[in-house]
Amino acid sequence: MARLIDGREVSASVKRRVADEVAELNKNGIEVGLAVIIVGNNPASRTYVNNKKKACAEAGINSYEYALPEDTTTDELLSLIRELNRDSKINGILCQLPLPEGLDEKKVIETISPEKDVDAFHAVNTGHIMIGDYTFLPCTPAGITEMLDYYNIDVEGKHCVVIGRSNIVGKPMAMLLLKRNGTVTVCHSKTVDLAGYTRQADILVAAIGKPYFVTADMVKDGAVVIDVGMNRNAEGKLCGDVDFAEVEKKASFITPVPGGVGPMTIATLLKNTVTAAKRQNSTD
Ligand code: GUN
């Protein structure tokens, strides 16, 4: 039976450290501010944004919500972002994805100042991640490595299989595992014989977006299984990409959904926001 990786416990410890750092900055007269932009009425995005704002409040970070209607144009959104880029009370800017259809996500990401890009989505920051030189950590992958550290799970020399090649999770996850000397395989929807790869994984990261996709027969005995999925099952209940009930019998460690990776993404966002505030207030 696998040991549970408790994302709530790990994120609470990260958040305590962040709150201490914010308190220290406040003592020196520095406030920390995060702009949170949400466009349209996607209910999942609304939940994520509310969770992010709540976490900011708990850490002493000022969050400023900009809720824009579904019919917002790309130009309107870009002009808000340019204004926030200039606003000194805003240290970080987050635009919740996905955007409503028709909005130019690429332009939006490229308009956020790299200095305020606390999601680490801008090409400048993804470039830093590629060369292993970090300013902002990619939120979900960095949250995952934080969990591995907390449970003393070593990556060096391990075969790490990442399912999913998104810019938000799969690609930066591969880079972070590589930086820790893992041997990394990235699988995706066109991979032939996916299970042949996943069965070789010492560390398996599932970021597919399909409920219960990873079944027990796809997992090696003793593997560490990280579930990035945030899906709704047929009953409308939140569930991951991994068939938790069966896979936990084989894995050595496993993350639950909810309460695994999700809280860690937010913890990294808070860390990045404090990093941004420190850099913007630094005299060197
Ligand atoms: N949508 C899903 N995950 C994320 C994230 O980490 N940041 C933003 N901005 N949008 C998301």
CSV table of N, CA, C and O and ligand atoms in Angstrom, one decimal, residues 48 52 94-98 119 121 139-140 168 265, ligand 1:
chain,number,residue,atom,x,y,z
A,48,TYR,N,-10.6,28.2,-9.0
A,48,TYR,CA,-9.1,28.4,-8.9
A,48,TYR,C,-8.8,29.8,-8.4
A,48,TYR,O,-7.9,30.0,-7.6
A,52,LYS,N,-6.9,31.0,-5.1
A,52,LYS,CA,-5.6,31.8,-5.1
A,52,LYS,C,-5.7,33.1,-4.3
A,52,LYS,O,-4.8,33.4,-3.5
A,94,LEU,N,-1.3,37.5,-12.9
A,94,LEU,CA,-1.7,36.2,-13.2
A,94,LEU,C,-3.0,36.3,-14.0
A,94,LEU,O,-4.0,37.0,-13.6
A,95,CYS,N,-3.0,35.8,-15.2
A,95,CYS,CA,-4.3,35.7,-16.0
A,95,CYS,C,-4.7,34.3,-16.1
A,95,CYS,O,-4.0,33.4,-16.7
A,96,GLN,N,-5.8,34.0,-15.5
A,96,GLN,CA,-6.3,32.6,-15.4
A,96,GLN,C,-6.6,32.0,-16.8
A,96,GLN,O,-7.3,32.7,-17.5
A,97,LEU,N,-6.1,30.9,-17.1
A,97,LEU,CA,-6.3,30.2,-18.3
A,97,LEU,C,-7.2,29.0,-18.1
A,97,LEU,O,-7.3,28.5,-16.9
A,98,PRO,N,-8.0,28.5,-19.0
A,98,PRO,CA,-8.0,29.0,-20.4
A,98,PRO,C,-8.9,30.3,-20.5
A,98,PRO,O,-9.7,30.5,-19.7
A,119,ASP,N,3.4,33.2,-13.1
A,119,ASP,CA,3.1,31.9,-13.6
A,119,ASP,C,4.3,31.2,-14.4
A,119,ASP,O,4.3,30.0,-14.7
A,121,PHE,N,5.1,31.8,-17.5
A,121,PHE,CA,4.6,31.4,-18.9
A,121,PHE,C,5.3,32.1,-20.0
A,121,PHE,O,5.2,31.7,-21.1
A,139,CYS,N,4.7,26.9,-11.8
A,139,CYS,CA,4.0,26.6,-10.5
A,139,CYS,C,3.7,25.1,-10.2
A,139,CYS,O,4.0,24.6,-9.1
A,140,THR,N,3.1,24.4,-11.2
A,140,THR,CA,2.7,23.0,-10.9
A,140,THR,C,4.0,22.1,-10.8
A,140,THR,O,4.1,21.4,-9.8
A,168,ILE,N,2.3,24.3,-19.7
A,168,ILE,CA,2.1,24.6,-18.3
A,168,ILE,C,2.7,23.6,-17.4
A,168,ILE,O,3.2,23.8,-16.3
A,265,THR,N,0.5,24.0,-6.4
A,265,THR,CA,0.5,25.0,-7.5
A,265,THR,C,0.4,26.4,-6.9
A,265,THR,O,1.1,27.3,-7.2
B,1,GUN,N1,-5.0,27.3,-15.7
B,1,GUN,C1,-4.6,26.1,-15.3
B,1,GUN,N2,-3.5,26.1,-14.5
B,1,GUN,C2,-3.1,27.4,-14.5
B,1,GUN,C3,-2.1,28.1,-13.9
B,1,GUN,O1,-1.2,27.5,-13.2
B,1,GUN,N3,-2.0,29.4,-14.1
B,1,GUN,C4,-3.0,30.1,-14.8
B,1,GUN,N4,-2.8,31.4,-15.0
B,1,GUN,N5,-4.0,29.5,-15.4
B,1,GUN,C5,-4.1,28.2,-15.2
